[in-house]
Coordinates of C-alpha atoms in Angstrom, one line a residue:
M11 CA 28.3 0.4 -22.1
R12 CA 26.1 1.1 -19.2
P13 CA 28.1 2.1 -16.0
A14 CA 28.3 -0.5 -13.4
T15 CA 26.4 0.1 -10.1
A16 CA 28.8 1.6 -7.6
A17 CA 29.9 -0.5 -4.6
L18 CA 27.6 0.1 -1.7
A19 CA 29.7 1.5 1.1
A20 CA 29.0 2.2 4.7
T21 CA 27.3 5.5 5.7
L22 CA 29.8 8.4 5.8
L23 CA 29.9 11.1 8.4
V24 CA 30.8 14.3 6.6
T25 CA 32.7 17.2 8.0
G26 CA 31.3 20.6 6.9
L27 CA 33.0 23.9 6.5
V28 CA 30.8 26.9 6.8
T29 CA 30.7 30.6 7.6
A30 CA 28.5 31.8 10.4
P31 CA 25.6 33.7 8.7
G32 CA 25.0 35.8 11.9
N33 CA 21.7 34.9 13.6
A34 CA 20.1 34.5 17.0
F35 CA 21.4 31.0 17.3
A36 CA 25.1 32.0 17.2
A37 CA 27.1 30.1 19.9
S38 CA 30.2 28.0 20.0
G39 CA 31.3 24.4 20.4
N40 CA 29.9 21.9 22.8
A41 CA 29.3 24.3 25.7
D42 CA 25.5 24.4 25.4
Y43 CA 25.3 20.6 25.1
A44 CA 27.6 20.0 28.1
E45 CA 25.6 22.5 30.2
A46 CA 22.2 21.0 29.3
A47 CA 23.5 17.5 29.8
R48 CA 24.6 18.3 33.4
E49 CA 21.4 20.2 34.2
F50 CA 19.0 17.4 33.2
G51 CA 21.2 14.3 33.9
V52 CA 21.5 13.2 30.3
P53 CA 24.8 11.8 29.0
E54 CA 26.4 14.4 26.7
P55 CA 27.3 11.9 24.0
V56 CA 23.7 10.7 23.8
L57 CA 22.4 14.3 23.6
L58 CA 24.9 15.1 20.8
G59 CA 23.9 11.9 18.9
V60 CA 20.2 12.7 19.1
A61 CA 20.9 16.3 17.8
Y62 CA 23.0 15.0 15.0
L63 CA 20.2 12.7 13.7
G64 CA 17.8 15.7 13.7
S65 CA 19.8 18.6 12.4
R66 CA 23.5 17.5 12.1
W67 CA 23.9 20.2 14.9
D68 CA 22.8 23.0 12.6
S69 CA 20.5 25.7 13.9
H70 CA 19.0 26.9 10.5
A71 CA 18.5 30.4 11.9
G72 CA 15.3 29.4 13.6
S73 CA 13.6 28.2 10.4
P74 CA 11.6 24.9 10.7
S75 CA 12.4 21.6 9.2
R76 CA 10.1 19.9 6.7
A77 CA 8.3 18.4 9.7
G78 CA 8.1 21.6 11.6
G79 CA 11.1 20.9 13.8
Y80 CA 13.2 23.7 15.2
G81 CA 16.9 24.1 16.2
P82 CA 19.6 21.6 16.8
M83 CA 17.3 19.3 18.8
H84 CA 14.6 19.3 16.1
L85 CA 11.8 20.2 18.5
T86 CA 8.6 19.8 16.5
D87 CA 5.7 22.2 16.6
A88 CA 2.2 21.4 15.5
V89 CA 2.3 21.2 11.7
P90 CA -0.6 22.4 9.6
A91 CA -0.7 20.9 6.1
E92 CA -0.1 23.6 3.6
P93 CA -0.6 22.4 0.1
G94 CA 2.1 23.5 -2.3
E95 CA 2.6 23.2 -6.1
H96 CA 2.9 19.4 -6.2
H97 CA 1.2 17.9 -9.3
D98 CA -1.0 21.0 -9.8
A99 CA 0.6 22.1 -13.1
E100 CA 2.0 19.1 -14.9
D101 CA 0.3 15.9 -16.0
P102 CA 2.1 13.5 -13.6
R103 CA 1.4 10.5 -15.8
G104 CA 3.2 12.3 -18.7
D105 CA 1.7 10.6 -21.7
P106 CA 0.1 13.2 -24.0
S107 CA -1.8 10.5 -25.8
R108 CA -3.6 9.7 -22.6
P109 CA -3.6 12.9 -20.6
L110 CA -4.6 12.8 -16.9
G111 CA -6.5 15.6 -15.3
V112 CA -5.7 16.3 -11.6
D113 CA -7.8 18.8 -9.7
G114 CA -5.2 19.5 -7.1
H115 CA -5.0 18.8 -3.4
A116 CA -7.7 17.5 -1.1
D117 CA -8.6 19.6 1.9
P118 CA -5.6 20.0 4.3
A119 CA -5.4 17.5 7.0
A120 CA -5.1 18.5 10.6
G121 CA -1.7 19.2 12.1
R122 CA -0.1 16.7 14.5
P123 CA 1.0 17.4 18.0
G124 CA 4.7 18.1 18.4
T125 CA 7.4 18.0 21.1
L126 CA 8.2 21.8 21.3
A127 CA 5.3 22.6 23.6
R128 CA 6.3 19.7 26.0
A129 CA 9.9 20.9 26.0
A130 CA 8.8 24.4 26.8
E131 CA 6.7 23.2 29.7
L132 CA 9.6 21.1 31.1
T133 CA 12.0 24.1 30.9
D134 CA 9.5 26.8 31.9
Q135 CA 10.3 28.7 28.7
D136 CA 8.2 30.5 26.0
P137 CA 7.9 28.1 23.0
A138 CA 8.9 31.0 20.8
R139 CA 12.3 31.1 22.5
L140 CA 12.9 27.4 22.0
R141 CA 12.4 28.0 18.3
T142 CA 15.0 30.8 18.0
D143 CA 17.5 30.5 20.9
R144 CA 20.1 27.8 20.4
R145 CA 20.9 27.3 24.1
E146 CA 17.2 27.0 25.1
N147 CA 16.5 24.7 22.2
I148 CA 19.3 22.3 23.4
R149 CA 18.0 22.6 27.0
G150 CA 14.5 21.8 25.8
G151 CA 15.8 18.7 24.0
A152 CA 17.7 17.6 27.0
A153 CA 14.7 18.0 29.3
L154 CA 12.5 16.1 26.9
L155 CA 15.0 13.3 26.6
A156 CA 15.3 13.1 30.4
S157 CA 11.6 12.9 30.7
L158 CA 11.7 9.7 28.6
R159 CA 14.6 8.1 30.5
G160 CA 12.7 5.4 32.2
D161 CA 15.3 3.2 33.9
A162 CA 18.2 4.8 32.1
G163 CA 21.3 5.8 34.2
E164 CA 24.9 6.7 33.7
D165 CA 25.6 4.0 31.2
L166 CA 25.3 5.3 27.7
G167 CA 23.7 2.2 26.4
S168 CA 20.8 2.4 28.9
W169 CA 19.4 5.4 27.0
Y170 CA 18.5 3.4 23.9
A171 CA 14.7 3.2 24.6
A172 CA 14.6 6.9 25.5
V173 CA 16.3 7.8 22.2
A174 CA 13.9 5.7 20.3
R175 CA 10.9 7.4 21.9
Y176 CA 12.5 10.8 21.2
S177 CA 12.2 10.1 17.5
G178 CA 8.4 10.2 17.7
A179 CA 8.2 7.1 15.6
D180 CA 5.0 5.2 16.1
D181 CA 6.3 1.8 15.1
D182 CA 9.0 -0.4 16.5
A183 CA 11.2 -0.8 13.4
T184 CA 11.4 3.0 12.7
A185 CA 12.1 3.8 16.3
R186 CA 14.9 1.2 16.4
R187 CA 16.4 2.5 13.2
F188 CA 16.5 6.0 14.6
A189 CA 18.1 4.8 17.8
D190 CA 20.6 2.6 16.0
D191 CA 21.7 5.6 13.9
V192 CA 22.1 7.7 17.0
Y193 CA 24.3 5.0 18.6
E194 CA 26.3 4.6 15.4
V195 CA 27.2 8.3 15.6
V196 CA 28.0 7.9 19.3
R197 CA 30.1 4.8 18.6
D198 CA 32.0 6.3 15.6
G199 CA 32.2 9.9 16.8
A200 CA 31.9 13.0 14.5
T201 CA 33.1 16.6 14.2
R202 CA 31.5 19.3 12.1
V203 CA 31.6 23.0 11.6
T204 CA 27.9 24.0 11.9
D205 CA 25.9 26.7 10.2
T206 CA 26.7 29.0 13.1
G207 CA 30.4 28.7 12.4
D208 CA 31.3 26.7 15.6
T209 CA 33.0 23.4 15.7
T210 CA 30.9 20.7 17.5
T211 CA 32.6 17.4 18.3
L212 CA 31.4 14.1 19.6
A213 CA 34.3 11.9 20.7
A214 CA 34.1 8.3 19.6
H215 CA 32.8 5.7 22.1
P216 CA 33.6 2.5 20.3
D217 CA 32.7 0.3 23.3
V218 CA 29.2 1.5 23.8
R219 CA 26.6 -1.3 24.0
P220 CA 23.0 -0.1 23.6
D221 CA 20.4 -1.9 25.6
T222 CA 18.1 -2.7 22.6
A223 CA 16.0 -5.0 24.7
A224 CA 14.7 -2.1 26.6
L225 CA 12.6 -1.0 23.6
D226 CA 10.7 -4.3 23.7
A227 CA 8.9 -3.2 26.9
L228 CA 7.3 -0.3 25.1
G229 CA 5.3 -2.6 22.9
L230 CA 5.4 -0.5 19.8
P231 CA 3.6 -2.1 16.8
Q232 CA 5.3 -3.4 13.8
P233 CA 4.6 -1.6 10.5
R234 CA 2.1 -3.1 8.0
A235 CA 3.9 -5.9 6.2
G236 CA 4.3 -6.1 2.4
A237 CA 6.8 -3.4 1.5
E238 CA 9.8 -4.0 -0.7
C239 CA 12.6 -2.5 1.5
P240 CA 15.9 -3.4 3.1
A241 CA 15.8 -5.3 6.3
R242 CA 15.5 -3.3 9.5
L243 CA 14.4 -0.1 7.7
G244 CA 10.9 -0.2 9.1
C245 CA 8.9 0.2 5.9
E246 CA 5.2 -0.3 5.8
W247 CA 2.8 -1.1 3.0
V248 CA 0.1 1.5 2.4
P249 CA -1.2 0.5 -1.0
A250 CA -2.4 2.9 -3.7
P251 CA -5.6 1.8 -5.3
Y252 CA -5.7 0.2 -8.8
E253 CA -9.4 0.4 -9.6
N254 CA -11.9 1.5 -12.2
Y255 CA -14.0 4.3 -10.5
D256 CA -16.4 4.8 -13.5
P257 CA -17.7 1.5 -14.9
T258 CA -18.9 3.4 -18.0
D259 CA -15.4 4.5 -18.9
P260 CA -12.5 2.0 -19.0
G261 CA -10.1 4.9 -19.0
A262 CA -11.3 6.2 -15.7
Y263 CA -9.0 4.3 -13.4
G264 CA -6.2 5.0 -11.0
N265 CA -3.9 5.6 -9.8
H266 CA -1.1 3.7 -11.5
D267 CA -0.5 1.1 -14.2
Q268 CA 0.2 -2.5 -13.7
A269 CA 3.3 -4.0 -15.4
D270 CA 5.9 -6.7 -14.9
R271 CA 9.1 -4.7 -14.4
P272 CA 12.0 -5.3 -14.8
N273 CA 10.9 -8.2 -17.0
D274 CA 9.0 -6.1 -19.5
L275 CA 10.4 -2.6 -18.8
S276 CA 13.8 -2.0 -17.3
I277 CA 14.1 0.1 -14.1
D278 CA 16.8 2.7 -14.9
Y279 CA 16.0 5.8 -12.8
I280 CA 15.1 6.7 -9.2
V281 CA 13.3 10.1 -9.0
I282 CA 13.6 12.2 -5.9
H283 CA 10.5 14.3 -5.1
D284 CA 9.2 16.4 -2.2
T285 CA 5.6 16.2 -1.2
E286 CA 4.6 19.9 -0.9
T287 CA 2.4 18.9 2.0
S288 CA 2.4 16.9 5.2
Y289 CA 3.2 13.2 5.5
E290 CA -0.3 12.5 6.7
Q291 CA -2.0 14.3 3.8
T292 CA 0.4 12.7 1.3
L293 CA -0.8 9.3 2.4
E294 CA -4.4 10.4 2.0
L295 CA -3.7 11.6 -1.5
V296 CA -1.9 8.5 -2.7
Q297 CA -4.9 6.3 -1.5
D298 CA -7.3 8.3 -3.7
P299 CA -8.0 6.4 -7.0
T300 CA -8.8 9.7 -8.8
Y301 CA -5.4 11.2 -7.9
V302 CA -1.9 10.1 -8.8
S303 CA 0.8 7.9 -7.3
W304 CA 4.4 7.2 -6.5
H305 CA 6.2 4.2 -5.1
Y306 CA 7.4 5.4 -1.6
T307 CA 6.9 8.3 0.9
I308 CA 9.5 9.2 3.5
R309 CA 8.5 11.0 6.7
S310 CA 10.7 13.9 7.8
R311 CA 10.8 13.7 11.6
D312 CA 12.0 10.1 11.9
G313 CA 12.7 8.8 8.3
H314 CA 9.8 6.4 8.4
V315 CA 9.1 4.8 4.9
A316 CA 5.8 3.8 3.4
Q317 CA 5.4 2.0 0.0
H318 CA 2.3 2.5 -2.1
V319 CA 2.9 0.9 -5.5
E320 CA 4.8 -2.3 -6.2
N321 CA 8.1 -1.7 -8.0
S322 CA 6.9 -4.0 -10.8
D323 CA 4.2 -1.4 -11.6
V324 CA 4.4 2.0 -13.2
A325 CA 3.4 4.9 -10.9
W326 CA 2.3 8.4 -12.1
H327 CA 4.7 10.9 -10.6
A328 CA 7.4 12.3 -12.9
G329 CA 5.4 14.1 -15.6
N330 CA 7.1 12.1 -18.4
W331 CA 5.6 8.7 -19.4
F332 CA 8.9 7.4 -20.7
V333 CA 10.7 8.2 -17.4
N334 CA 7.7 6.9 -15.4
S335 CA 7.9 3.6 -17.3
H336 CA 11.5 3.1 -16.2
A337 CA 11.6 4.8 -12.8
I338 CA 10.8 4.4 -9.1
G339 CA 9.4 7.6 -7.5
I340 CA 10.2 8.5 -3.9
E341 CA 8.4 11.4 -2.2
H342 CA 10.0 13.2 0.8
E343 CA 7.9 15.1 3.2
G344 CA 8.6 18.8 2.6
Y345 CA 8.5 21.9 0.6
A346 CA 10.9 23.0 -2.2
A347 CA 10.7 26.7 -1.5
Q348 CA 9.8 27.3 2.1
G349 CA 12.4 28.1 4.7
S350 CA 12.6 24.5 5.8
W351 CA 15.3 21.8 5.9
Y352 CA 15.5 18.0 5.6
T353 CA 16.4 16.0 8.7
E354 CA 19.4 13.7 8.8
A355 CA 17.0 10.8 9.7
M356 CA 15.2 11.4 6.4
Y357 CA 18.4 11.7 4.4
R358 CA 19.8 8.5 5.9
N359 CA 16.7 6.3 5.4
S360 CA 16.2 7.6 1.9
A361 CA 19.8 6.7 1.1
R362 CA 19.3 3.2 2.5
L363 CA 16.2 2.7 0.4
V364 CA 17.9 4.0 -2.8
R365 CA 21.0 1.8 -2.2
Y366 CA 18.7 -1.2 -1.8
L367 CA 16.8 -0.3 -5.0
A368 CA 19.9 0.5 -7.0
D369 CA 21.5 -2.8 -6.1
R370 CA 18.3 -4.8 -6.8
Y371 CA 17.6 -3.2 -10.2
D372 CA 21.2 -2.4 -11.2
V373 CA 20.6 1.4 -11.3
P374 CA 23.9 3.3 -11.4
L375 CA 24.5 5.6 -8.5
D376 CA 25.1 8.8 -10.4
R377 CA 23.2 12.0 -11.3
A378 CA 22.2 10.6 -14.7
H379 CA 20.1 7.9 -13.0
I380 CA 19.4 9.3 -9.5
L381 CA 17.3 12.3 -10.7
G382 CA 15.5 15.1 -9.0
H383 CA 12.0 15.7 -10.3
D384 CA 13.5 18.9 -11.6
N385 CA 15.9 17.0 -13.8
V386 CA 13.1 15.1 -15.7
P387 CA 12.5 16.6 -19.2
G388 CA 9.2 17.5 -20.7
T389 CA 7.9 15.1 -23.2
T390 CA 7.0 17.6 -25.9
P391 CA 7.5 21.4 -26.4
G392 CA 4.1 22.1 -24.9
T393 CA 4.9 20.3 -21.6
V394 CA 8.3 21.8 -20.8
A395 CA 7.1 24.9 -19.0
G396 CA 4.8 22.9 -16.7
M397 CA 7.3 20.5 -15.4
H398 CA 8.2 20.6 -11.7
W399 CA 11.3 21.8 -9.9
D400 CA 11.3 19.8 -6.7
P401 CA 13.2 18.9 -4.5
G402 CA 14.6 22.4 -5.2
P403 CA 18.0 24.0 -4.7
Y404 CA 18.2 23.3 -0.9
W405 CA 18.4 19.5 -1.3
D406 CA 22.0 18.5 -0.4
W407 CA 23.0 16.3 -3.3
S408 CA 26.6 16.0 -2.2
H409 CA 25.7 14.8 1.3
Y410 CA 23.1 12.5 -0.1
F411 CA 25.6 10.8 -2.4
D412 CA 28.0 10.5 0.5
L413 CA 25.3 8.6 2.4
L414 CA 24.7 6.5 -0.7
G415 CA 28.3 5.4 -0.5
A416 CA 29.0 6.9 -3.9
P417 CA 30.6 10.3 -3.2
L418 CA 30.2 12.8 -6.0
P419 CA 33.5 13.6 -7.9
T420 CA 35.3 16.9 -7.5
W421 CA 35.6 19.5 -10.2
G422 CA 38.4 17.9 -12.1
A423 CA 41.8 19.1 -13.1
P424 CA 42.2 22.8 -13.8
H425 CA 42.5 22.2 -17.5
S426 CA 40.0 19.3 -17.8
G427 CA 37.5 19.4 -20.7
V428 CA 34.7 18.3 -18.3
V429 CA 33.4 19.7 -15.0
T430 CA 31.3 18.1 -12.3
P431 CA 30.0 20.9 -10.1
N432 CA 30.2 20.1 -6.4
P433 CA 30.2 23.3 -4.3
D434 CA 30.3 23.1 -0.5
F435 CA 26.7 23.1 0.6
A436 CA 27.1 25.2 3.7
T437 CA 29.2 28.1 2.2
N438 CA 27.6 28.1 -1.3
R439 CA 24.6 30.5 -0.7
P440 CA 23.3 31.8 -4.1
R441 CA 20.7 34.5 -3.9
F442 CA 17.2 33.2 -4.7
T443 CA 13.9 35.0 -4.5
G444 CA 10.3 34.0 -4.0
C445 CA 10.6 31.5 -1.2
E446 CA 7.8 33.2 0.7
S447 CA 6.8 36.2 -1.5
A448 CA 7.4 36.8 -5.2
G449 CA 10.5 38.9 -5.9
V450 CA 11.6 39.0 -2.2
D451 CA 15.0 37.6 -1.4
C452 CA 15.0 34.2 0.2
P453 CA 16.9 33.8 3.5
S454 CA 20.5 32.9 3.0
R455 CA 20.8 29.1 2.9
G456 CA 23.2 26.5 1.8
S457 CA 22.8 25.0 -1.6
T458 CA 24.5 22.7 -4.1
S459 CA 23.1 24.8 -7.0
L460 CA 25.1 27.3 -9.1
L461 CA 23.7 30.1 -11.3
L462 CA 24.8 30.5 -14.9
H463 CA 25.5 33.9 -16.6
T464 CA 25.9 35.0 -20.2
E465 CA 29.3 36.5 -19.5
P466 CA 32.0 36.0 -16.8
A467 CA 30.6 38.6 -14.5
G468 CA 28.3 38.5 -11.5
D469 CA 26.2 41.3 -12.8
A470 CA 25.8 39.7 -16.3
P471 CA 22.2 38.5 -17.2
L472 CA 21.4 34.9 -16.4
V473 CA 21.3 32.6 -19.5
A474 CA 17.9 32.0 -21.1
D475 CA 15.8 28.9 -21.3
V476 CA 13.5 29.0 -24.3
G477 CA 11.4 26.2 -23.0
L478 CA 10.5 28.3 -20.0
R479 CA 10.5 31.7 -21.8
P480 CA 9.9 31.4 -25.5
D481 CA 10.8 35.1 -26.1
G482 CA 14.4 34.3 -25.1
S483 CA 14.4 36.7 -22.1
P484 CA 16.9 35.9 -19.3
S485 CA 16.2 33.5 -16.5
T486 CA 15.6 34.9 -13.1
R487 CA 16.7 34.2 -9.5
A488 CA 13.2 32.9 -8.6
V489 CA 13.6 29.8 -6.5
S490 CA 11.3 28.0 -9.0
D491 CA 13.2 29.1 -12.1
I492 CA 15.7 26.3 -13.1
G493 CA 16.5 27.9 -16.4
A494 CA 20.1 28.9 -15.5
R495 CA 20.9 26.5 -12.7
I496 CA 23.2 23.5 -12.4
D497 CA 23.5 21.2 -9.4
A498 CA 26.1 19.0 -7.7
G499 CA 27.0 15.9 -9.6
Q500 CA 25.7 16.9 -13.1
R501 CA 28.4 16.9 -15.8
F502 CA 29.1 19.4 -18.5
A503 CA 31.7 20.0 -21.2
V504 CA 34.0 23.0 -20.7
A505 CA 33.7 25.7 -23.4
E506 CA 36.2 28.2 -21.9
R507 CA 38.0 29.3 -18.8
R508 CA 38.7 32.9 -17.9
D509 CA 39.9 34.7 -14.7
G510 CA 38.2 32.5 -12.1
W511 CA 35.2 31.8 -14.3
T512 CA 34.3 28.6 -16.2
A513 CA 32.0 28.4 -19.2
I514 CA 30.1 25.3 -20.1
W515 CA 27.8 24.3 -23.0
Y516 CA 24.3 24.5 -21.6
L517 CA 21.0 24.5 -23.6
G518 CA 22.9 25.4 -26.7
Q519 CA 24.7 28.4 -25.1
K520 CA 28.0 29.2 -23.6
S521 CA 27.1 29.7 -20.0
W522 CA 29.4 31.0 -17.2
F523 CA 29.7 30.4 -13.5
R524 CA 32.3 31.6 -11.0
T525 CA 34.6 28.7 -10.3
P526 CA 34.5 27.7 -6.6
E527 CA 37.6 26.7 -4.7
P528 CA 38.4 23.0 -5.4
R529 CA 37.4 20.5 -2.8
H530 CA 39.2 17.3 -1.8
G531 CA 37.5 14.1 -3.0
R532 CA 37.3 11.6 -5.8
P533 CA 38.7 13.0 -9.1
S534 CA 36.2 13.7 -11.8
G535 CA 37.8 11.6 -14.5
P536 CA 37.1 11.4 -18.3
A537 CA 33.6 11.5 -19.8
L538 CA 31.9 10.5 -23.0
V539 CA 30.6 13.5 -24.9
V540 CA 28.5 13.9 -28.0
T541 CA 28.9 16.5 -30.8
P542 CA 26.7 16.9 -34.0
K543 CA 28.0 14.8 -36.9
P544 CA 30.0 16.8 -39.5
G545 CA 27.8 18.7 -41.9
L546 CA 25.0 19.2 -39.5
A547 CA 24.4 22.7 -38.3
Q548 CA 22.5 21.4 -35.3
V549 CA 20.7 18.3 -34.1
P550 CA 17.4 18.0 -32.3
V551 CA 17.0 16.9 -28.7
Y552 CA 14.1 14.9 -27.3
G553 CA 12.4 14.4 -23.9
R554 CA 11.9 10.7 -24.4
A555 CA 13.5 7.8 -26.3
Y556 CA 10.5 6.5 -28.3
P557 CA 10.7 3.9 -31.0
E558 CA 10.6 4.6 -34.8
Q559 CA 7.1 4.5 -36.4
A560 CA 7.7 1.1 -38.0
A561 CA 8.1 -0.5 -34.6
Y562 CA 4.4 -0.1 -33.9
A563 CA 3.3 -2.3 -36.8
G564 CA 1.3 -5.3 -35.5
T565 CA 1.5 -4.4 -31.9
G566 CA -2.0 -2.9 -31.5
A567 CA -0.5 0.3 -30.0
P568 CA -1.0 3.6 -31.8
P569 CA 2.3 5.0 -33.1
Q570 CA 3.7 7.8 -30.9
S571 CA 5.3 10.9 -32.5
V572 CA 9.0 11.5 -32.0
L573 CA 8.7 15.2 -31.5
P574 CA 11.8 17.3 -30.8
L575 CA 11.8 19.8 -27.9
Q576 CA 12.4 23.5 -28.5
Y577 CA 16.1 23.1 -27.8
A578 CA 18.9 22.1 -30.2
M579 CA 22.5 21.0 -30.0
P580 CA 24.5 23.3 -32.4
A581 CA 27.6 22.3 -34.3
G582 CA 30.8 22.8 -32.4
Q583 CA 29.2 22.2 -28.9
R584 CA 29.8 19.2 -26.7
Y585 CA 27.5 17.6 -24.1
V586 CA 28.3 14.9 -21.6
V587 CA 26.6 11.5 -22.0
G588 CA 24.8 10.3 -18.9
D589 CA 23.7 6.9 -20.4
V590 CA 25.1 5.8 -23.7
D591 CA 22.3 3.3 -24.5
P592 CA 19.0 3.9 -22.6
P593 CA 16.0 1.7 -23.5
V594 CA 14.0 2.7 -26.6
D595 CA 10.4 1.7 -26.0
Y596 CA 6.8 2.9 -25.4
Y597 CA 4.5 1.3 -22.9
F598 CA 0.9 1.3 -24.1
A599 CA -1.4 1.2 -21.1
Q600 CA -4.4 3.4 -21.4
T601 CA -7.5 1.5 -20.2
W602 CA -8.5 -0.5 -17.1
D603 CA -8.9 -3.8 -18.9
G604 CA -5.9 -3.6 -21.2
P605 CA -4.2 -4.2 -23.4
H606 CA -0.8 -3.5 -21.9
V607 CA 1.9 -3.6 -24.6
V608 CA 5.6 -2.8 -24.7
V609 CA 6.7 -1.5 -28.1
S610 CA 10.5 -1.8 -28.6
G611 CA 12.4 0.0 -31.3
Q612 CA 15.6 -0.4 -33.3
D613 CA 16.6 3.3 -33.1
R614 CA 19.2 4.3 -30.6
Y615 CA 19.5 7.3 -28.3
H616 CA 22.0 8.8 -25.9
Q617 CA 20.9 10.5 -22.6
V618 CA 22.8 13.7 -22.1
F619 CA 23.2 16.5 -19.6
L620 CA 21.7 19.2 -21.8
G621 CA 20.7 21.8 -19.1
H622 CA 19.2 21.5 -15.7
R623 CA 17.1 18.7 -17.1
V624 CA 18.5 15.7 -19.0
A625 CA 17.5 15.0 -22.6
Y626 CA 18.0 12.5 -25.3
V627 CA 19.6 12.7 -28.7
R628 CA 19.5 10.2 -31.6
A629 CA 22.8 8.2 -31.9
A630 CA 22.6 8.6 -35.7
D631 CA 22.8 12.4 -35.3
V632 CA 26.0 12.6 -33.2
D633 CA 29.5 11.4 -32.8
L634 CA 30.8 10.0 -29.5
S635 CA 34.3 10.8 -28.1
L636 CA 36.2 10.6 -24.8
V637 CA 37.2 13.9 -23.1
W638 CA 39.6 14.2 -20.2

């Protein structure tokens, strides 16, 4: 009954459609690229390809990327590490029977030098202007690229080594991957309406032949071997420590648990995180045995990948021990709330890694199995409020699944009983607050999130989330408040349609969102849904699929409680099933020297899209049906 893994297709180049938000970067078309290319002797297709890998030609109104890169050319400033909320509230191990205390971040690491200052020097411009002026930003990128040209001439392929150096990658494999992606864009061509409302076009050059041998002369080192990654991605092995740091206490060990996955525990989820600090400090933290762990980290500026925990082992990252036991965690350099954006290089390499992992472990490429950290449920009522909300509403789920080769479905037929939200990232700009100061509106930015109201009206209160606000008060527009928010690719049963609004069943409530204009794409199709069995006023929902008490007999593992969350599924409501038959087990691993025991149960659960976070219901409590 588990969905088959989607076929892994080639990377897609997506055409966006946006409305110019009105900012200092406003400009049109290819004119600035053509002018800068002529001025500095850089082939325009190469300049456009480099800009695409940084920003997809967007300007982001002068706000920095996750790596402190500015403008279409992603010119990087020195980046101070600014610790965020990561792992400071929740218990990242997520096993209340073995709670893990984490004191927070280490002292911030120093910033790294960037390319913006060098570009400003080459163009004799104030660095501040290169951050906020589109034309000067493109000129700066062209000047920087020209300064790296070496023996490059008029032939497009002769710029391969210069493009690789522009990435800032400090190893050969990552530099090659960046340059290969640039030349893929040059070869295939692309056109896109950017966030300034102009159409930028790169004509296809199918006959381009990059001089890849030119990179050999640079003598860049190879990444540290040992990582589990697809070929040519350029992953390095930076191991997290598994060690007992207090010989008097066998429970004082870190920072992950050894296992034999997928032989003893299936791998069913891949969890997308952001780091809330710099790449450099992230690596420092994951190598601390008293801290926590995740499997991979991806750097923003060039998409470089480091692995820390073997996929056979269980890392401590998601805040839910059941999910951790069955998940691979991937951290992406960046911040969920700040006015920053993910680079195309990061998106592409992340998608390559996830495709590889999904194929290797048979993980379906859908939003029930490729989870944001913000989709992971709390384990018990007491842990719900402390769960995290990264990667946040500014992660482009639709574009990410395009790159995965598994495009998200469209909304479905006008009278369908199921909806799959998939708003256009660029034009969908919900109002959020608190990105920089509490209660203050965030800058207008693209998002694949939609807000839910109690009535079909924009001024109606947002729906409540009793897990976050036990008093039942409405959710807010705070960027960290996921209580009334759905994201692209999640699936919900329709409760009602009225005058351009759609109501869905969400956290036990009828919840309304304004129905966006339909987009072209793959049809949504039918879905399995669950409803409470006849005679039940409501059924409980759970944050983990743990075995029944009898399953623990003779295992040596203490029985774990099967405790419902504070939510419920009332009679008459329907919820879409994400996984009809997830594993039912508990992994007992609480001391340095063992034992490590997997307890498997006979009870059955269904994973459902309950709210912004997924949840589990007992199969014995609900009926399954197919809805079109």
